[in-house]
Coordinates of C-alpha atoms and ligand atoms in Angstrom, one line a residue:
X1 CA 136.7 -32.2 52.4
X2 CA 137.7 -35.8 53.1
X3 CA 134.7 -38.2 52.4
X4 CA 135.7 -39.9 55.6
X5 CA 134.7 -36.8 57.6
X6 CA 131.1 -37.0 56.3
X7 CA 130.6 -40.1 58.4
X8 CA 129.4 -38.8 61.8
X9 CA 131.5 -40.0 64.6
X10 CA 128.8 -39.8 67.3
X11 CA 125.4 -40.2 65.9
X12 CA 123.6 -42.8 63.8
X13 CA 120.6 -40.5 63.2
X14 CA 120.3 -40.3 59.4
X15 CA 118.1 -37.2 59.6
X16 CA 121.2 -35.5 61.1
X17 CA 123.8 -37.0 58.9
X18 CA 121.9 -36.4 55.7
X19 CA 121.3 -32.8 56.5
X20 CA 124.9 -32.2 57.5
X21 CA 125.9 -33.8 54.2
X22 CA 123.6 -31.6 52.2
X23 CA 124.9 -28.5 53.9
X24 CA 128.5 -29.6 53.5
X25 CA 128.0 -30.1 49.8
X26 CA 126.6 -26.6 49.6
X27 CA 129.2 -24.8 51.8
X28 CA 132.2 -27.0 50.6
X29 CA 134.3 -26.8 53.8
X30 CA 137.8 -28.3 53.7
X31 CA 137.0 -30.3 56.9
X32 CA 134.0 -31.3 59.0
X33 CA 134.5 -31.4 62.7
X34 CA 131.8 -33.3 64.7
X35 CA 131.8 -31.8 68.2
X36 CA 131.2 -34.2 71.1
X37 CA 131.4 -31.8 74.0
X38 CA 134.3 -33.4 75.8
X39 CA 136.9 -31.5 77.8
X40 CA 139.6 -32.8 75.5
X41 CA 137.8 -31.3 72.6
X42 CA 137.5 -28.0 74.4
X43 CA 141.2 -27.9 75.0
X44 CA 142.0 -28.8 71.4
X45 CA 139.7 -26.2 69.9
X46 CA 140.9 -23.5 72.4
X47 CA 144.5 -24.1 71.4
X48 CA 143.5 -23.9 67.7
X49 CA 141.6 -20.7 68.3
X50 CA 144.7 -19.2 70.0
X51 CA 147.0 -20.3 67.2
X52 CA 144.7 -18.7 64.6
X53 CA 144.5 -15.5 66.6
X54 CA 140.7 -15.8 67.1
X55 CA 141.3 -15.9 70.9
X56 CA 144.0 -14.3 73.1
X57 CA 144.9 -16.2 76.2
X58 CA 144.3 -13.9 79.2
X59 CA 146.5 -13.7 82.4
X60 CA 146.0 -17.3 83.7
X61 CA 147.1 -16.3 87.3
X62 CA 144.3 -13.8 87.5
X63 CA 141.8 -15.3 85.1
X64 CA 142.3 -19.1 84.9
X65 CA 140.7 -20.6 81.8
X66 CA 139.8 -17.2 80.4
X67 CA 140.2 -16.0 76.8
X68 CA 139.6 -12.8 74.9
X69 CA 138.1 -12.1 71.5
X70 CA 137.8 -9.0 69.4
X71 CA 135.0 -8.9 66.9
X72 CA 135.0 -7.0 63.7
X73 CA 134.2 -3.4 64.6
X74 CA 131.3 -3.5 62.1
X75 CA 129.8 -6.5 64.0
X76 CA 129.3 -5.7 67.7
X77 CA 125.5 -6.1 68.4
X78 CA 122.4 -7.7 67.1
X79 CA 121.1 -6.1 63.9
X80 CA 117.4 -6.0 63.8
X81 CA 117.2 -4.7 60.2
X82 CA 119.0 -7.8 59.0
X83 CA 116.8 -10.2 61.1
X84 CA 114.0 -11.9 59.1
X85 CA 111.0 -14.1 60.0
X86 CA 110.3 -16.1 56.9
X87 CA 106.7 -17.5 57.4
X88 CA 104.5 -18.4 54.4
X89 CA 102.7 -15.1 54.6
X90 CA 103.7 -11.7 55.7
X91 CA 100.7 -11.5 58.1
X92 CA 102.1 -14.4 60.1
X93 CA 105.3 -12.5 60.7
X94 CA 103.3 -9.3 61.5
X95 CA 104.1 -5.7 61.1
X96 CA 106.9 -5.6 63.7
X97 CA 109.1 -8.2 62.0
X98 CA 111.0 -8.0 58.7
X99 CA 109.5 -10.6 56.5
X100 CA 110.6 -12.5 53.4
X101 CA 109.0 -15.4 51.5
X102 CA 110.8 -18.6 52.6
X103 CA 111.6 -19.8 49.1
X104 CA 113.1 -16.4 48.2
X105 CA 115.2 -16.2 51.3
X106 CA 116.4 -19.8 51.0
X107 CA 117.4 -19.1 47.4
X108 CA 119.3 -16.0 48.4
X109 CA 121.0 -17.4 51.4
X110 CA 121.9 -20.8 49.9
X111 CA 123.4 -18.7 47.1
X112 CA 125.6 -16.8 49.6
X113 CA 126.5 -20.1 51.3
X114 CA 127.6 -21.8 48.1
X115 CA 131.3 -22.6 48.6
X116 CA 131.4 -20.2 51.6
X117 CA 133.4 -22.6 53.8
X118 CA 136.2 -23.3 51.3
X119 CA 139.4 -23.2 53.2
X120 CA 137.5 -23.5 56.5
X121 CA 136.2 -26.1 58.8
X122 CA 132.5 -26.8 59.3
X123 CA 131.8 -27.5 63.0
X124 CA 128.8 -29.6 63.8
X125 CA 127.5 -28.5 67.2
X126 CA 124.7 -30.7 68.8
X127 CA 123.2 -28.9 71.7
X128 CA 120.2 -28.9 74.1
X129 CA 118.2 -26.0 75.1
X130 CA 116.9 -27.0 78.5
X131 CA 117.9 -29.5 81.2
X132 CA 118.8 -33.0 80.2
X133 CA 115.7 -35.2 80.1
X134 CA 113.1 -32.4 80.4
X135 CA 110.0 -32.7 78.3
X136 CA 110.4 -29.0 77.6
X137 CA 113.9 -29.3 76.3
X138 CA 114.6 -28.9 72.5
X139 CA 117.5 -30.2 70.5
X140 CA 119.4 -28.0 68.1
X141 CA 122.3 -28.6 65.7
X142 CA 124.3 -25.7 64.6
X143 CA 126.7 -25.8 61.7
X144 CA 129.2 -23.0 61.8
X145 CA 132.6 -22.0 60.4
X146 CA 133.4 -20.1 63.5
X147 CA 135.5 -21.7 66.2
X148 CA 134.5 -18.8 68.5
X149 CA 130.9 -19.8 68.0
X150 CA 131.7 -23.4 69.0
X151 CA 133.5 -22.3 72.2
X152 CA 130.7 -19.9 73.1
X153 CA 127.9 -22.5 72.4
X154 CA 129.8 -24.9 74.6
X155 CA 129.3 -22.5 77.5
X156 CA 125.8 -21.3 76.7
X157 CA 124.2 -24.6 76.1
X158 CA 124.4 -28.3 77.1
X159 CA 126.5 -29.1 74.1
X160 CA 127.8 -32.4 72.8
X161 CA 126.7 -36.1 72.7
X162 CA 124.0 -35.5 75.3
X163 CA 122.0 -33.8 72.5
X164 CA 122.3 -36.9 70.3
X165 CA 121.2 -39.0 73.2
X166 CA 118.1 -36.9 73.8
X167 CA 117.3 -36.8 70.1
X168 CA 117.5 -40.6 69.4
X169 CA 116.4 -41.3 65.9
X170 CA 113.9 -38.4 65.8
X171 CA 113.9 -35.8 63.1
X172 CA 112.6 -33.1 65.5
X173 CA 115.6 -30.8 65.9
X174 CA 116.4 -27.2 65.0
X175 CA 118.6 -26.9 62.0
X176 CA 120.9 -23.9 62.3
X177 CA 123.4 -23.0 59.6
X178 CA 125.9 -20.2 60.3
X179 CA 128.6 -18.9 58.0
X180 CA 130.6 -15.8 58.6
X181 CA 131.4 -15.0 54.9
X182 CA 133.6 -11.9 55.0
X183 CA 131.6 -10.4 58.0
X184 CA 130.2 -7.7 55.7
X185 CA 127.2 -5.8 57.0
X186 CA 125.8 -5.6 53.4
X187 CA 125.5 -9.4 53.3
X188 CA 124.3 -9.9 56.8
X189 CA 121.1 -11.9 57.3
X190 CA 119.7 -13.7 60.3
X191 CA 116.8 -15.6 58.8
X192 CA 114.3 -17.8 60.7
X193 CA 112.0 -20.3 59.0
X194 CA 109.7 -21.2 61.9
X195 CA 107.6 -23.6 59.9
X196 CA 110.8 -25.6 59.1
X197 CA 112.4 -25.2 62.6
X198 CA 115.4 -23.8 60.7
X199 CA 117.7 -20.8 61.1
X200 CA 120.3 -19.5 58.6
X201 CA 122.7 -16.8 59.7
X202 CA 125.3 -15.3 57.4
X203 CA 127.7 -12.4 57.4
X204 CA 128.1 -11.9 61.2
X205 CA 130.1 -13.5 64.0
X206 CA 128.6 -11.8 67.0
X207 CA 126.4 -12.8 69.9
X208 CA 122.7 -13.1 69.3
X209 CA 123.3 -13.1 65.6
X210 CA 125.3 -16.3 65.6
X211 CA 124.9 -18.2 68.9
X212 CA 121.8 -19.7 67.3
X213 CA 120.5 -21.5 70.4
X214 CA 119.9 -18.2 72.2
X215 CA 117.7 -15.5 70.6
X216 CA 117.1 -17.4 67.3
X217 CA 116.0 -20.8 68.7
X218 CA 115.1 -20.1 72.3
X219 CA 113.0 -17.0 71.5
X220 CA 112.1 -16.5 67.9
X221 CA 111.6 -20.1 66.9
X222 CA 110.7 -21.0 70.5
X223 CA 107.9 -18.4 70.7
X224 CA 106.5 -19.8 67.4
X225 CA 106.6 -23.3 68.7
X226 CA 105.2 -22.3 72.1
X227 CA 102.1 -20.9 70.5
X228 CA 101.6 -24.1 68.5
X229 CA 102.3 -26.3 71.5
X230 CA 100.7 -24.2 74.3
X231 CA 103.7 -23.0 76.1
X232 CA 105.6 -19.6 76.3
X233 CA 109.1 -18.6 75.3
X234 CA 109.9 -15.4 77.0
X235 CA 112.8 -12.9 77.3
X236 CA 112.8 -13.3 81.1
X237 CA 115.2 -14.0 83.9
X238 CA 114.1 -16.6 86.5
X239 CA 115.0 -16.3 90.2
X240 CA 114.2 -18.1 93.4
X241 CA 113.6 -15.9 96.5
X242 CA 114.3 -17.8 99.7
X243 CA 113.0 -16.3 102.9
X244 CA 114.7 -16.7 106.3
X245 CA 112.3 -19.6 107.1
X246 CA 113.2 -21.4 103.9
X247 CA 110.1 -20.6 101.9
X248 CA 110.9 -20.4 98.2
X249 CA 109.1 -18.2 95.7
X250 CA 110.0 -18.2 92.0
X251 CA 109.8 -15.0 90.0
X252 CA 110.3 -14.4 86.3
X253 CA 111.0 -10.9 85.0
X254 CA 111.2 -9.4 81.5
X255 CA 113.4 -6.5 80.8
X256 CA 114.8 -5.5 77.4
X257 CA 118.4 -6.3 76.5
X258 CA 121.1 -4.5 78.7
X259 CA 118.5 -3.3 81.3
X260 CA 119.9 -5.3 84.2
X261 CA 118.4 -8.8 84.0
X262 CA 121.7 -10.4 84.8
X263 CA 122.2 -8.1 87.8
X264 CA 118.7 -8.6 89.1
X265 CA 118.9 -12.4 88.7
X266 CA 122.0 -12.6 90.8
X267 CA 121.0 -10.0 93.4
X268 CA 122.5 -10.2 96.9
X269 CA 120.1 -8.8 99.5
X270 CA 121.2 -5.8 101.6
X271 CA 122.3 -6.5 105.2
X272 CA 118.8 -5.5 106.6
X273 CA 117.5 -8.7 104.8
X274 CA 119.4 -11.2 106.9
X275 CA 118.5 -14.7 106.1
X276 CA 117.0 -13.9 102.7
X277 CA 118.7 -15.5 99.7
X278 CA 118.3 -15.1 95.9
X279 CA 119.0 -18.1 93.7
X280 CA 119.6 -17.7 90.0
X281 CA 117.7 -20.0 87.7
X282 CA 118.3 -18.0 84.5
X283 CA 119.3 -14.5 83.5
X284 CA 117.8 -14.1 80.0
X285 CA 115.3 -16.6 78.8
X286 CA 112.4 -18.6 80.3
X287 CA 110.4 -21.4 78.7
X288 CA 107.1 -21.7 80.7
X289 CA 104.5 -24.3 80.6
X290 CA 101.4 -25.1 82.7
X291 CA 102.1 -28.0 85.0
X292 CA 99.7 -30.8 86.2
X293 CA 99.1 -29.0 89.5
X294 CA 97.7 -25.9 87.7
X295 CA 100.8 -23.7 88.2
X296 CA 103.0 -22.3 85.5
X297 CA 106.5 -24.0 85.4
X298 CA 109.6 -22.4 84.0
X299 CA 113.0 -23.8 82.8
X300 CA 116.0 -21.8 81.8
X301 CA 116.9 -23.3 78.4
X302 CA 120.5 -21.9 78.6
X303 CA 123.6 -23.1 80.5
X304 CA 125.6 -19.9 80.6
X305 CA 125.4 -16.1 80.8
X306 CA 126.2 -13.8 77.8
X307 CA 126.2 -10.7 79.9
X308 CA 127.1 -7.1 79.3
X309 CA 130.5 -6.3 80.9
X310 CA 130.4 -2.5 81.3
X311 CA 128.9 -1.5 84.6
X312 CA 129.5 -4.9 86.1
X313 CA 131.4 -4.5 89.4
X314 CA 131.4 -5.7 93.0
X315 CA 128.6 -3.3 93.8
X316 CA 126.3 -3.9 90.9
X317 CA 126.8 -7.6 90.7
X318 CA 129.3 -9.4 93.0
X319 CA 128.0 -12.8 92.0
X320 CA 128.7 -12.1 88.3
X321 CA 132.2 -10.8 89.2
X322 CA 132.9 -14.2 90.8
X323 CA 131.3 -16.1 88.0
X324 CA 133.5 -14.5 85.4
X325 CA 136.8 -15.1 87.2
X326 CA 137.4 -18.4 85.3
X327 CA 136.5 -20.3 82.2
X328 CA 135.0 -17.2 80.6
X329 CA 135.3 -15.8 77.1
X330 CA 135.4 -12.0 77.0
X331 CA 134.4 -10.2 73.9
X332 CA 135.3 -6.6 73.0
X333 CA 136.3 -5.4 76.5
X334 CA 139.7 -3.6 77.0
X335 CA 143.0 -5.3 78.0
X336 CA 145.5 -4.2 80.6
X337 CA 149.3 -4.6 79.8
X338 CA 149.4 -7.8 81.9
X339 CA 146.4 -9.3 80.0
X340 CA 143.7 -8.7 82.5
X341 CA 140.4 -7.3 81.3
X342 CA 138.9 -3.9 81.9
X343 CA 135.7 -2.0 81.1
X344 CA 134.0 1.2 82.1
X345 CA 132.5 0.8 85.5
X346 CA 134.8 -2.0 86.7
X347 CA 136.1 -1.8 90.3
X348 CA 139.2 0.1 91.1
X349 CA 141.0 3.0 89.5
X350 CA 141.1 3.5 85.7
X351 CA 144.3 1.9 84.5
X352 CA 146.8 4.4 83.0
X353 CA 147.3 2.3 79.9
X354 CA 145.1 -0.1 78.1
X355 CA 144.5 -1.6 74.7
X356 CA 140.9 -0.8 73.7
X357 CA 138.4 -3.1 72.2
X358 CA 139.6 -2.3 68.7
X359 CA 143.2 -3.1 69.6
X360 CA 144.4 0.5 69.8
X361 CA 146.4 2.0 72.7
X362 CA 144.1 3.8 75.1
X363 CA 144.7 6.2 78.1
X364 CA 142.2 7.9 80.4
X365 CA 142.4 11.0 78.1
X366 CA 141.1 9.0 75.1
X367 CA 137.8 10.3 73.9
X368 CA 136.4 6.9 73.0
X369 CA 135.4 4.1 75.4
X370 CA 138.0 1.5 76.1
X371 CA 135.4 -1.3 76.1
X372 CA 132.6 -1.4 73.6
X373 CA 129.3 -0.5 75.5
X374 CA 127.9 -3.9 74.3
X375 CA 131.1 -5.9 75.2
X376 CA 130.2 -9.2 76.8
X377 CA 131.3 -12.1 79.0
X378 CA 130.3 -15.7 78.2
X379 CA 130.5 -17.6 81.4
X380 CA 129.2 -21.0 82.6
X381 CA 126.2 -20.8 84.9
X382 CA 127.9 -23.4 87.2
X383 CA 130.4 -20.7 88.2
X384 CA 127.7 -18.7 89.8
X385 CA 127.8 -18.9 93.6
X386 CA 124.0 -18.3 93.7
X387 CA 123.1 -20.8 91.1
X388 CA 119.7 -22.4 92.0
X389 CA 120.0 -26.2 92.3
X390 CA 116.7 -26.6 90.5
X391 CA 118.5 -25.3 87.3
X392 CA 118.9 -28.9 86.1
X393 CA 115.5 -30.1 87.3
X394 CA 113.6 -31.4 84.2
X395 CA 110.3 -30.1 85.8
X396 CA 111.4 -26.5 86.1
X397 CA 110.2 -24.2 88.9
X398 CA 106.7 -22.9 89.6
X399 CA 106.4 -19.2 88.9
X400 CA 104.4 -17.1 91.4
X401 CA 105.1 -13.6 89.9
X402 CA 105.9 -12.1 86.5
X403 CA 107.6 -8.7 86.4
X404 CA 107.7 -6.4 83.5
X405 CA 110.2 -3.6 83.5
X406 CA 111.8 -1.1 81.2
X407 CA 114.3 1.7 81.3
X408 CA 112.2 4.8 81.7
X409 CA 113.4 8.2 83.0
X410 CA 109.9 9.4 83.8
X411 CA 106.2 8.3 84.1
X412 CA 106.5 4.7 85.2
X413 CA 106.5 4.2 89.0
X414 CA 109.1 2.1 90.7
X415 CA 106.5 -0.7 91.5
X416 CA 102.9 -1.6 91.0
X417 CA 100.9 -4.7 90.8
X418 CA 98.4 -5.2 88.0
X419 CA 94.8 -6.0 88.8
X420 CA 94.7 -9.4 87.1
X421 CA 96.2 -11.4 84.2
X422 CA 94.5 -9.5 81.4
X423 CA 95.5 -6.2 82.9
X424 CA 99.0 -7.6 83.3
X425 CA 99.1 -8.6 79.7
X426 CA 98.1 -5.1 78.8
X427 CA 100.9 -3.6 80.9
X428 CA 103.4 -6.0 79.3
X429 CA 102.1 -5.3 75.9
X430 CA 102.5 -1.5 76.3
X431 CA 105.9 -1.6 77.9
X432 CA 108.4 1.0 76.6
X433 CA 112.1 1.3 77.1
X434 CA 115.0 3.5 76.2
X435 CA 117.2 1.8 73.6
X436 CA 120.5 0.4 74.7
X437 CA 123.8 -0.6 73.0
X438 CA 122.6 -4.2 72.7
X439 CA 121.1 -3.5 69.3
X440 CA 122.2 -1.3 66.5
X441 CA 120.1 1.9 66.7
X442 CA 119.5 5.2 68.4
X443 CA 120.5 4.9 72.0
X444 CA 118.2 6.5 74.6
X445 CA 115.1 6.8 72.5
X446 CA 111.9 5.3 74.0
X447 CA 110.4 2.6 72.0
X448 CA 107.6 0.2 72.7
X449 CA 109.0 -3.2 73.5
X450 CA 106.1 -5.5 74.4
X451 CA 107.2 -8.0 77.1
X452 CA 110.8 -7.1 76.0
X453 CA 110.1 -9.4 73.0
X454 CA 109.8 -6.9 70.1
X455 CA 113.1 -8.0 68.6
X456 CA 112.5 -11.7 69.5
X457 CA 108.9 -12.6 68.7
X458 CA 108.9 -15.1 65.9
X459 CA 105.4 -14.3 64.7
X460 CA 102.8 -11.6 64.6
X461 CA 102.9 -9.6 67.8
X462 CA 99.1 -9.3 67.9
X463 CA 98.8 -13.1 67.8
X464 CA 101.4 -13.2 70.5
X465 CA 99.2 -11.1 72.8
X466 CA 96.3 -13.4 72.0
X467 CA 98.5 -16.3 73.0
X468 CA 99.2 -14.7 76.3
X469 CA 95.5 -14.1 77.0
X470 CA 94.6 -17.7 76.0
X471 CA 97.3 -19.2 78.2
X472 CA 95.3 -17.9 81.2
X473 CA 92.7 -20.7 80.5
X474 CA 95.4 -23.4 80.9
X475 CA 96.8 -22.0 84.2
X476 CA 94.7 -22.6 87.2
X477 CA 96.9 -20.6 89.5
X478 CA 98.3 -17.8 87.3
X479 CA 101.4 -15.8 88.5
X480 CA 100.6 -12.3 89.6
X481 CA 101.9 -9.7 87.3
X482 CA 103.9 -6.6 88.4
X483 CA 105.5 -3.6 86.7
X484 CA 108.8 -2.1 87.9
X485 CA 111.0 0.7 86.8
X486 CA 114.5 1.1 88.4
X487 CA 115.4 3.9 86.1
X488 CA 113.1 6.8 87.0
X489 CA 114.9 10.2 87.4
X490 CA 114.2 13.4 89.2
X491 CA 114.2 16.9 87.5
X492 CA 118.0 17.1 87.7
X493 CA 118.5 13.8 86.0
X494 CA 119.4 11.8 89.1
X495 CA 118.0 8.3 89.7
X496 CA 115.2 8.3 92.3
X497 CA 115.9 4.7 93.4
X498 CA 119.3 3.3 94.4
X499 CA 118.7 0.0 92.6
X500 CA 121.0 -3.0 92.6
X501 CA 120.9 -4.7 96.0
X502 CA 118.1 -2.4 97.2
X503 CA 115.8 -3.9 94.6
X504 CA 115.4 -6.6 97.2
X505 CA 112.9 -4.3 98.9
X506 CA 110.7 -4.3 95.9
X507 CA 111.1 -8.0 95.4
X508 CA 110.1 -8.7 99.0
X509 CA 106.9 -6.7 98.6
X510 CA 106.2 -8.8 95.4
X511 CA 106.8 -12.0 97.3
X512 CA 104.6 -10.9 100.2
X513 CA 101.8 -10.0 97.7
X514 CA 102.2 -13.5 96.1
X515 CA 101.6 -15.1 99.5
X516 CA 98.8 -12.7 100.4
X517 CA 100.8 -11.4 103.4
X518 CA 100.1 -7.7 102.9
X519 CA 97.4 -5.4 101.7
X520 CA 97.9 -2.8 99.0
X521 CA 96.6 0.5 97.9
X522 CA 94.5 0.9 94.8
X523 CA 95.6 3.5 92.2
X524 CA 94.5 4.1 88.6
X525 CA 97.5 2.0 87.5
X526 CA 97.1 -0.9 89.8
X527 CA 98.0 -1.9 93.4
X528 CA 100.9 -0.1 95.1
X529 CA 102.6 -0.8 98.4
X530 CA 101.3 0.8 101.6
X531 CA 104.1 2.6 103.4
X532 CA 103.9 0.2 106.4
X533 CA 104.3 -2.9 104.1
X534 CA 107.4 -1.6 102.2
X535 CA 110.6 -2.3 104.0
X536 CA 112.8 0.9 104.1
X537 CA 114.8 0.0 107.2
X538 CA 118.3 1.4 106.8
X539 CA 117.2 3.5 103.8
X540 CA 115.0 6.0 105.7
X541 CA 116.7 9.1 104.1
X542 CA 115.4 7.8 100.7
X543 CA 111.7 8.0 101.7
X544 CA 110.9 11.2 99.9
X545 CA 112.6 10.0 96.8
X546 CA 110.7 6.7 97.1
X547 CA 107.5 8.8 97.1
X548 CA 108.7 10.7 94.1
X549 CA 109.5 7.4 92.3
X550 CA 106.0 6.2 93.0
X551 CA 104.2 9.3 91.8
X552 CA 101.5 9.0 89.2
X553 CA 101.5 12.2 87.1
X554 CA 98.2 12.3 85.2
X555 CA 99.6 14.6 82.5
X556 CA 102.5 12.3 81.8
X557 CA 100.1 9.3 81.8
X558 CA 97.9 11.0 79.2
X559 CA 101.0 11.3 77.0
X560 CA 102.0 7.8 77.7
X561 CA 98.6 6.3 76.6
X562 CA 98.8 8.3 73.4
X563 CA 102.3 7.1 72.7
X564 CA 101.3 3.5 73.4
X565 CA 98.7 3.9 70.6
X566 CA 101.4 4.1 68.0
X567 CA 102.1 0.4 68.5
X568 CA 98.5 -0.5 68.9
X569 CA 97.6 1.2 65.6
X570 CA 100.4 -0.7 63.9
X571 CA 99.1 -4.0 65.2
X572 CA 95.4 -3.0 65.0
X573 CA 94.1 -5.7 62.6
X574 CA 95.4 -8.5 64.9
X575 CA 95.2 -6.8 68.3
X576 CA 93.0 -8.7 70.7
X577 CA 90.0 -6.6 71.7
X578 CA 90.7 -7.3 75.4
X579 CA 93.7 -5.0 75.2
X580 CA 91.7 -2.2 73.6
X581 CA 89.2 -2.5 76.5
X582 CA 92.0 -2.4 79.0
X583 CA 93.2 0.8 77.4
X584 CA 89.7 2.2 77.8
X585 CA 89.6 1.1 81.4
X586 CA 92.9 2.7 82.2
X587 CA 91.8 6.0 80.6
X588 CA 88.6 5.9 82.6
X589 CA 90.6 5.3 85.8
X590 CA 93.0 8.1 85.1
Ligands
SAT601 O1 123.4 -10.5 71.6 S1 122.3 -11.1 72.4 O2 121.0 -11.0 71.6 O3 122.6 -12.4 72.7 C1 122.1 -10.2 73.8 C2 120.9 -9.4 73.9 O4 120.7 -8.5 73.1 O5 120.0 -9.6 74.8
MN602 MN1 118.6 -10.8 76.3

């Protein structure tokens, strides 16, 4: 490392420079590269990534500005067993997180980082999570030896000198250190030190493990800070629903990874809904804080989409298809001979010849998938034709409804509204979902995933529920809370609800309920739509299936409550009593 490179080129903040210097002395990179976020820098780094074989340039006629990356086949998803919350005590992290004592973890990881960047460059990435100038925005600095991480962070966050400008001479920034080592799963750790606002990630080069602004800062550290500072960091999309008369209603929705948040946030209403429009504020993460007018305001801390490619097509998500036509990085999808991208569920016929995500020749007869089921696109939000203009508003948008949804083949109806905030918190807390390819594990098995935050809550889940309950006191006009399930199936395994664009019908009922425009029918679970208030125009032959999708089967619900207990028992010492009472009330109603 040349001593000259230690001198930061674009910040005078000694809290930053000293920390970078310490980490550089530890990791011993050959060079330090201080990112400024400029277009020239992007070009330079992209060329370098192509030269080194980290990126492959895609067909520039078809996909201008797009590049392709293959990750190590052992490194294709988040790994929850390697993810640690290092609070002072085990209780603070709670029974749903892996815990290690901070001193011990620092010692272990600094040991692994020692000399880890020899022969490599250390990139210094300053970034903002949140709109420029927002009081809710947080500054992060990620040090990484992966040029792929730099180019992804550039899309996913507001990256570059803007972050130093917002930081000024403050020491209040997230310190993120990432080093790939030899991408060995046995030496893979994603460790969070919430009390120090610090993250150390080693041994991976993939997605949520290494783009430290996303799950690590915006959710795990964010949720910890939110509890301390009276706001909420949630795994939620944010959308604006505009009616034909221009009324805008903002909705936030929590679904587990790979359950369709990106699709829902970019929904295009079916033709029966002329004049309605959906605007995307965010597709994955919401930071929410009570505003001076007593409403709950939300910002999207991100600036791009890290979306699942398989299943994305002109039917499931036309806006995403337009978004990813340019300036996008594709990871682990398949390639056509003319360097276009392909994945299972893309429009058009299956190409006769492909190169699969591992780099092997592939034909339609091949037994394995051409694209990895968790293959992704990283695309700038400004490409989205439905991007909400409020996305850069430092104030955020006022949330009228919160939706909880999982992937459930049975039991959970298509839509119901909870009776009140506490009941809504209970419904969020007991959410279950079938596991997807977004995390390493058994796909298809139902697990409890409270508020879709099980892998992302940076402290004790019981305390997290208490935080949700307490927030009610600070929100004069709390959002109404709903439950949805797009994934219920009939006896023969067919989906009962067509989903995608038709989800607009459910959304419209939610919006109408928020504005007190329609009555509802009470059931043991909550309020459900009356037939006359639920718009099925043009979908009349689906009415019997809709009724089936709305069915409340008491036997299934008894089993459901018992299966919810597994999580409650695990969290029992810290579980707020209100949730136990809610459980009793539900059983009584059933
Ligand atoms: O890999 S990520 O964690 O960024 C995506 C997800 O699992 O939601
Ligand atoms: Mn997510």
